[in-house]
Amino acid sequence: MSHPSDASAAAARRTGRRAAQERRRSAQLSEVTLDDGRVVVIKRAETDGVPGALRAEAAGLRWLAAAKTVAVPEVHRQDDADAADDDEWLVTDRVAEGRATARSAARFGRDLAALHATGAPAFGAPPPGGPEDAAIGLAPMRNVPGDDWPRWYAEHRVLPYVRLAVDGGSLTPAESDTVEKTLDRLPELAGPAEPPARLHGDLWNGNVLWGQDGAAWLIDPAAHGGHRETDLAMLHLFGAPHLDRILDGYQEAAPLADGWRDRVPLHQIFPLLVHTVLFGRGYAEQALTAARRQLTR
């Protein structure tokens, strides 16, 4: 378990400033006030987490920030001497939180469209400097590049979690057949082909913070090249403030292909199976419902 001095030492090492005060938020998360008044968030790797997860997260944050669209907290890393503990610590600026407004939600939608439009080299492409073996939450996620979205989505985003769910007993073999039947129809269900988008990759409401001016900030990414509708489907899955305005802003900047609403459950199968692996049977039922809805299209 992390000790306060460990987190403060990591903050000082990464920022070059003395740690003046520390507040523990959880076993893995602390806030440290530096001697110049700035506050940083210190995350320590989960003891039972995915190796390299924090390195992947840091690379993802930098990749999203490089797009200069949606705001992203700065990742602190003084020099190559920090590389020895890149898998153990992540130090970022803290976002002083406020509340979303209808206007800021619409702006977020436009900025998210701009982020997606900056693109990626391939579906499944990891962020520059990021490992192929990454994570989504506490689940492993492999970033294996591909050029055909339906095939890539089936092989590298859905089937690995189907197998883990069956092995873990939260999905039966017969139920896995239902999901695989949906995957067989992916070429006809996926809609018009789109180029790889630069995705946040784990865009549920908890990973969108609203600053004191109402502007959106992105945290905790599982960033990779993917289909832009996947990020939007994740926002739908757990809701978001002023979601309709977010979508209006997005459509204003980059209209979605016809039928996108019908494809939302298709893109939700992946995160629902991840949750099945992590949290059990309740999410398996939702994943199966999403798959069955696609089979009736």
Tab-separated table of C-alpha atoms in Angstrom:
chain	number	residue	atom	x	y	z
A	1	MET	CA	0.000	0.000	0.000
A	2	SER	CA	1.201	3.513	-0.751
A	3	HIS	CA	2.403	5.687	2.146
A	4	PRO	CA	1.859	9.474	2.059
A	5	SER	CA	5.628	10.049	1.806
A	6	ASP	CA	5.757	7.801	-1.275
A	7	ALA	CA	3.160	9.856	-3.136
A	8	SER	CA	4.717	13.144	-2.045
A	9	ALA	CA	8.148	11.939	-3.129
A	10	ALA	CA	6.751	10.945	-6.531
A	11	ALA	CA	5.124	14.373	-6.874
A	12	ALA	CA	8.378	16.144	-6.008
A	13	ARG	CA	10.392	13.930	-8.328
A	14	ARG	CA	8.048	14.456	-11.266
A	15	THR	CA	7.406	18.191	-10.854
A	16	GLY	CA	10.719	19.411	-9.431
A	17	ARG	CA	8.811	21.135	-6.601
A	18	ARG	CA	8.634	20.328	-2.900
A	19	ALA	CA	5.452	18.650	-1.671
A	20	ALA	CA	3.862	20.856	1.010
A	21	GLN	CA	0.713	18.889	1.835
A	22	GLU	CA	-0.887	15.583	0.908
A	23	ARG	CA	-4.475	14.365	0.985
A	24	ARG	CA	-5.183	10.678	0.475
A	25	ARG	CA	-8.259	10.004	-1.669
A	26	SER	CA	-7.942	6.212	-1.878
A	27	ALA	CA	-5.311	3.500	-1.546
A	28	GLN	CA	-4.048	4.348	-5.043
A	29	LEU	CA	-4.892	8.055	-5.349
A	30	SER	CA	-3.611	11.159	-3.538
A	31	GLU	CA	-3.670	14.903	-4.065
A	32	VAL	CA	-0.468	16.763	-3.275
A	33	THR	CA	-0.178	20.516	-2.880
A	34	LEU	CA	3.207	21.751	-4.079
A	35	ASP	CA	5.199	24.550	-2.505
A	36	ASP	CA	4.109	26.925	-5.287
A	37	GLY	CA	0.411	26.299	-4.539
A	38	ARG	CA	-0.351	24.023	-7.481
A	39	VAL	CA	-2.164	20.762	-6.765
A	40	VAL	CA	-1.323	17.528	-8.556
A	41	VAL	CA	-2.997	14.135	-8.555
A	42	ILE	CA	-0.774	11.144	-7.814
A	43	LYS	CA	-1.897	7.713	-8.950
A	44	ARG	CA	-0.076	4.556	-7.920
A	45	ALA	CA	-0.446	1.343	-9.902
A	46	GLU	CA	-2.976	-1.158	-8.585
A	47	THR	CA	-1.220	-4.102	-6.963
A	48	ASP	CA	-3.495	-6.486	-8.891
A	49	GLY	CA	-3.760	-4.297	-11.981
A	50	VAL	CA	-2.419	-4.666	-15.496
A	51	PRO	CA	1.385	-4.198	-15.818
A	52	GLY	CA	2.113	-1.078	-17.841
A	53	ALA	CA	-1.368	0.373	-17.308
A	54	LEU	CA	-0.110	3.714	-15.989
A	55	ARG	CA	2.453	3.993	-18.778
A	56	ALA	CA	-0.348	3.414	-21.275
A	57	GLU	CA	-2.549	5.988	-19.535
A	58	ALA	CA	0.215	8.600	-19.585
A	59	ALA	CA	0.868	8.001	-23.283
A	60	GLY	CA	-2.853	8.259	-23.949
A	61	LEU	CA	-3.174	11.562	-22.100
A	62	ARG	CA	-0.262	13.016	-24.083
A	63	TRP	CA	-1.734	11.781	-27.373
A	64	LEU	CA	-5.114	13.330	-26.593
A	65	ALA	CA	-3.459	16.571	-25.475
A	66	ALA	CA	-1.443	16.736	-28.697
A	67	ALA	CA	-4.693	17.102	-30.642
A	68	LYS	CA	-5.292	20.481	-28.914
A	69	THR	CA	-9.047	19.966	-28.840
A	70	VAL	CA	-10.615	18.774	-25.548
A	71	ALA	CA	-8.640	19.831	-22.469
A	72	VAL	CA	-6.461	17.166	-20.824
A	73	PRO	CA	-4.511	17.478	-17.528
A	74	GLU	CA	-0.751	17.800	-17.960
A	75	VAL	CA	1.296	14.678	-17.300
A	76	HIS	CA	4.414	15.473	-15.261
A	77	ARG	CA	7.673	13.733	-16.080
A	78	GLN	CA	10.901	15.607	-15.472
A	79	ASP	CA	13.296	13.579	-17.616
A	80	ASP	CA	14.300	10.081	-18.609
A	81	ALA	CA	15.301	9.367	-15.015
A	82	ASP	CA	11.585	9.008	-14.288
A	83	ALA	CA	11.347	6.058	-16.681
A	84	ALA	CA	12.310	3.580	-13.967
A	85	ASP	CA	8.983	4.090	-12.176
A	86	ASP	CA	6.714	4.886	-15.150
A	87	ASP	CA	4.784	1.687	-14.433
A	88	GLU	CA	4.272	2.606	-10.768
A	89	TRP	CA	3.372	6.311	-10.675
A	90	LEU	CA	1.333	8.798	-12.710
A	91	VAL	CA	1.402	12.494	-11.761
A	92	THR	CA	-1.014	14.915	-13.411
A	93	ASP	CA	-2.422	18.373	-12.720
A	94	ARG	CA	-5.639	18.396	-10.727
A	95	VAL	CA	-8.754	19.746	-12.434
A	96	ALA	CA	-10.630	22.200	-10.200
A	97	GLU	CA	-14.172	20.999	-10.805
A	98	GLY	CA	-17.293	22.978	-11.568
A	99	ARG	CA	-20.533	22.095	-13.355
A	100	ALA	CA	-21.489	21.472	-16.945
A	101	THR	CA	-23.792	23.895	-18.713
A	102	ALA	CA	-25.783	23.424	-21.901
A	103	ARG	CA	-23.356	25.745	-23.686
A	104	SER	CA	-20.216	23.972	-22.420
A	105	ALA	CA	-21.759	20.586	-23.282
A	106	ALA	CA	-22.301	21.677	-26.885
A	107	ARG	CA	-18.716	22.934	-26.989
A	108	PHE	CA	-17.516	19.583	-25.684
A	109	GLY	CA	-19.404	17.859	-28.484
A	110	ARG	CA	-17.698	20.026	-31.089
A	111	ASP	CA	-14.290	19.556	-29.485
A	112	LEU	CA	-14.786	15.786	-29.230
A	113	ALA	CA	-15.560	15.685	-32.957
A	114	ALA	CA	-12.337	17.620	-33.590
A	115	LEU	CA	-10.395	15.179	-31.391
A	116	HIS	CA	-11.736	12.193	-33.322
A	117	ALA	CA	-10.918	13.914	-36.613
A	118	THR	CA	-7.214	14.142	-35.744
A	119	GLY	CA	-7.199	10.418	-36.457
A	120	ALA	CA	-4.953	7.462	-35.780
A	121	PRO	CA	-2.628	5.346	-37.941
A	122	ALA	CA	-4.922	2.301	-37.701
A	123	PHE	CA	-7.738	0.759	-35.718
A	124	GLY	CA	-6.139	-0.454	-32.506
A	125	ALA	CA	-3.073	1.760	-32.920
A	126	PRO	CA	-1.629	2.582	-29.486
A	127	PRO	CA	-0.648	6.157	-28.609
A	128	PRO	CA	2.976	7.028	-29.442
A	129	GLY	CA	5.165	5.543	-26.735
A	130	GLY	CA	2.295	3.508	-25.345
A	131	PRO	CA	2.534	-0.261	-24.881
A	132	GLU	CA	0.619	-2.740	-26.983
A	133	ASP	CA	-0.548	-4.418	-23.783
A	134	ALA	CA	-2.630	-1.683	-22.160
A	135	ALA	CA	-5.714	-1.628	-19.950
A	136	ILE	CA	-9.305	-0.441	-19.737
A	137	GLY	CA	-10.069	0.058	-16.077
A	138	LEU	CA	-8.593	-2.995	-14.351
A	139	ALA	CA	-9.027	-5.234	-17.406
A	140	PRO	CA	-6.271	-5.964	-19.929
A	141	MET	CA	-6.689	-4.446	-23.393
A	142	ARG	CA	-4.382	-5.175	-26.328
A	143	ASN	CA	-3.782	-2.510	-28.935
A	144	VAL	CA	-3.230	-4.578	-32.076
A	145	PRO	CA	-3.480	-2.509	-35.286
A	146	GLY	CA	-5.881	-3.454	-38.071
A	147	ASP	CA	-7.319	-1.796	-41.174
A	148	ASP	CA	-10.815	-3.334	-41.251
A	149	TRP	CA	-12.987	-2.109	-38.382
A	150	PRO	CA	-15.553	-4.959	-38.230
A	151	ARG	CA	-12.853	-7.642	-38.208
A	152	TRP	CA	-10.664	-5.712	-35.772
A	153	TYR	CA	-13.562	-4.957	-33.402
A	154	ALA	CA	-14.561	-8.614	-33.304
A	155	GLU	CA	-11.059	-10.030	-32.860
A	156	HIS	CA	-9.522	-7.484	-30.497
A	157	ARG	CA	-12.374	-5.790	-28.638
A	158	VAL	CA	-15.201	-8.307	-28.249
A	159	LEU	CA	-13.970	-11.901	-28.472
A	160	PRO	CA	-11.176	-11.580	-25.851
A	161	TYR	CA	-13.755	-10.550	-23.241
A	162	VAL	CA	-16.243	-13.189	-24.357
A	163	ARG	CA	-13.572	-15.796	-23.636
A	164	LEU	CA	-12.674	-14.248	-20.273
A	165	ALA	CA	-16.357	-14.036	-19.286
A	166	VAL	CA	-16.969	-17.689	-20.211
A	167	ASP	CA	-13.832	-18.771	-18.359
A	168	GLY	CA	-14.960	-16.759	-15.335
A	169	GLY	CA	-18.450	-18.250	-15.362
A	170	SER	CA	-20.353	-14.995	-15.957
A	171	LEU	CA	-21.307	-15.971	-19.526
A	172	THR	CA	-22.364	-19.424	-20.696
A	173	PRO	CA	-21.034	-21.012	-23.891
A	174	ALA	CA	-24.540	-20.850	-25.387
A	175	GLU	CA	-24.731	-17.135	-24.614
A	176	SER	CA	-21.322	-16.567	-26.149
A	177	ASP	CA	-22.762	-18.035	-29.368
A	178	THR	CA	-25.319	-15.217	-29.392
A	179	VAL	CA	-22.560	-12.619	-29.286
A	180	GLU	CA	-20.580	-14.433	-31.968
A	181	LYS	CA	-23.638	-14.524	-34.257
A	182	THR	CA	-23.766	-10.753	-33.957
A	183	LEU	CA	-20.081	-10.536	-34.836
A	184	ASP	CA	-20.698	-12.664	-37.938
A	185	ARG	CA	-23.017	-9.918	-39.155
A	186	LEU	CA	-20.695	-7.024	-38.330
A	187	PRO	CA	-19.843	-6.155	-41.954
A	188	GLU	CA	-23.514	-5.442	-42.664
A	189	LEU	CA	-24.305	-3.904	-39.251
A	190	ALA	CA	-21.304	-1.573	-38.929
A	191	GLY	CA	-22.543	1.149	-41.262
A	192	PRO	CA	-20.418	3.050	-43.777
A	193	ALA	CA	-16.656	2.588	-43.491
A	194	GLU	CA	-14.901	5.352	-41.553
A	195	PRO	CA	-11.219	6.166	-41.036
A	196	PRO	CA	-9.652	5.405	-37.637
A	197	ALA	CA	-10.474	8.087	-35.071
A	198	ARG	CA	-8.367	9.183	-32.102
A	199	LEU	CA	-10.455	7.759	-29.258
A	200	HIS	CA	-10.457	8.401	-25.539
A	201	GLY	CA	-11.483	4.747	-25.371
A	202	ASP	CA	-13.199	4.715	-21.942
A	203	LEU	CA	-15.480	7.721	-22.285
A	204	TRP	CA	-18.015	7.165	-19.527
A	205	ASN	CA	-19.316	10.110	-17.520
A	206	GLY	CA	-16.808	9.644	-14.682
A	207	ASN	CA	-13.904	10.250	-17.057
A	208	VAL	CA	-15.252	13.631	-18.193
A	209	LEU	CA	-14.606	16.358	-15.632
A	210	TRP	CA	-16.138	19.809	-15.915
A	211	GLY	CA	-13.837	22.661	-14.932
A	212	GLN	CA	-14.819	25.717	-12.921
A	213	ASP	CA	-15.536	27.535	-16.191
A	214	GLY	CA	-17.720	24.584	-17.298
A	215	ALA	CA	-15.227	23.346	-19.904
A	216	ALA	CA	-14.810	19.584	-20.268
A	217	TRP	CA	-11.567	17.788	-19.351
A	218	LEU	CA	-10.719	14.178	-20.193
A	219	ILE	CA	-9.069	11.840	-17.691
A	220	ASP	CA	-8.307	8.100	-17.357
A	221	PRO	CA	-8.207	7.227	-21.069
A	222	ALA	CA	-7.801	3.842	-22.698
A	223	ALA	CA	-6.738	5.706	-25.834
A	224	HIS	CA	-6.329	3.982	-29.203
A	225	GLY	CA	-7.387	4.238	-32.817
A	226	GLY	CA	-11.011	3.177	-33.225
A	227	HIS	CA	-14.457	3.998	-34.561
A	228	ARG	CA	-15.707	7.389	-33.402
A	229	GLU	CA	-19.154	5.996	-32.610
A	230	THR	CA	-17.572	3.874	-29.854
A	231	ASP	CA	-16.772	6.923	-27.700
A	232	LEU	CA	-20.299	8.260	-28.203
A	233	ALA	CA	-21.842	4.884	-27.361
A	234	MET	CA	-19.907	4.874	-24.089
A	235	LEU	CA	-21.324	8.308	-23.214
A	236	HIS	CA	-24.804	6.898	-23.852
A	237	LEU	CA	-24.157	3.806	-21.730
A	238	PHE	CA	-23.822	5.569	-18.381
A	239	GLY	CA	-25.242	8.973	-19.279
A	240	ALA	CA	-23.687	12.432	-19.173
A	241	PRO	CA	-24.850	15.944	-18.255
A	242	HIS	CA	-26.649	17.605	-21.162
A	243	LEU	CA	-26.008	14.580	-23.381
A	244	ASP	CA	-28.391	15.853	-26.062
A	245	ARG	CA	-26.418	19.091	-26.279
A	246	ILE	CA	-23.133	17.175	-26.500
A	247	LEU	CA	-24.554	15.239	-29.440
A	248	ASP	CA	-25.933	18.400	-31.061
A	249	GLY	CA	-22.485	19.984	-30.885
A	250	TYR	CA	-20.854	16.858	-32.276
A	251	GLN	CA	-23.315	16.619	-35.178
A	252	GLU	CA	-22.835	20.301	-35.942
A	253	ALA	CA	-19.081	19.777	-36.313
A	254	ALA	CA	-19.001	16.289	-37.862
A	255	PRO	CA	-22.360	14.718	-38.741
A	256	LEU	CA	-22.630	11.012	-37.990
A	257	ALA	CA	-23.591	8.487	-40.665
A	258	ASP	CA	-27.264	7.593	-41.049
A	259	GLY	CA	-28.393	4.899	-38.642
A	260	TRP	CA	-25.859	5.723	-35.946
A	261	ARG	CA	-28.453	5.528	-33.176
A	262	ASP	CA	-29.270	1.946	-34.205
A	263	ARG	CA	-25.571	1.100	-33.909
A	264	VAL	CA	-25.152	2.399	-30.345
A	265	PRO	CA	-25.797	-1.065	-28.799
A	266	LEU	CA	-23.297	-2.594	-31.223
A	267	HIS	CA	-20.531	-0.367	-29.883
A	268	GLN	CA	-21.683	-0.934	-26.301
A	269	ILE	CA	-21.102	-4.692	-26.473
A	270	PHE	CA	-17.381	-4.141	-25.889
A	271	PRO	CA	-17.571	-2.044	-22.677
A	272	LEU	CA	-20.432	-4.177	-21.363
A	273	LEU	CA	-18.318	-7.312	-21.754
A	274	VAL	CA	-15.389	-5.566	-20.032
A	275	HIS	CA	-17.734	-4.821	-17.130
A	276	THR	CA	-18.932	-8.426	-17.216
A	277	VAL	CA	-15.364	-9.620	-16.748
A	278	LEU	CA	-14.733	-7.130	-13.936
A	279	PHE	CA	-18.085	-7.041	-12.151
A	280	GLY	CA	-20.110	-10.087	-13.121
A	281	ARG	CA	-23.421	-11.356	-14.339
A	282	GLY	CA	-25.525	-8.179	-14.325
A	283	TYR	CA	-23.474	-6.694	-17.133
A	284	ALA	CA	-23.572	-9.981	-19.056
A	285	GLU	CA	-27.346	-9.611	-19.313
A	286	GLN	CA	-26.929	-6.108	-20.706
A	287	ALA	CA	-24.303	-7.275	-23.216
A	288	LEU	CA	-26.617	-10.045	-24.405
A	289	THR	CA	-29.510	-7.595	-24.754
A	290	ALA	CA	-27.309	-5.319	-26.872
A	291	ALA	CA	-26.228	-8.254	-29.061
A	292	ARG	CA	-29.795	-9.505	-29.522
A	293	ARG	CA	-30.959	-6.034	-30.514
A	294	GLN	CA	-28.407	-6.064	-33.324
A	295	LEU	CA	-29.550	-9.487	-34.506
A	296	THR	CA	-33.061	-8.099	-35.029
A	297	ARG	CA	-31.939	-5.190	-37.216
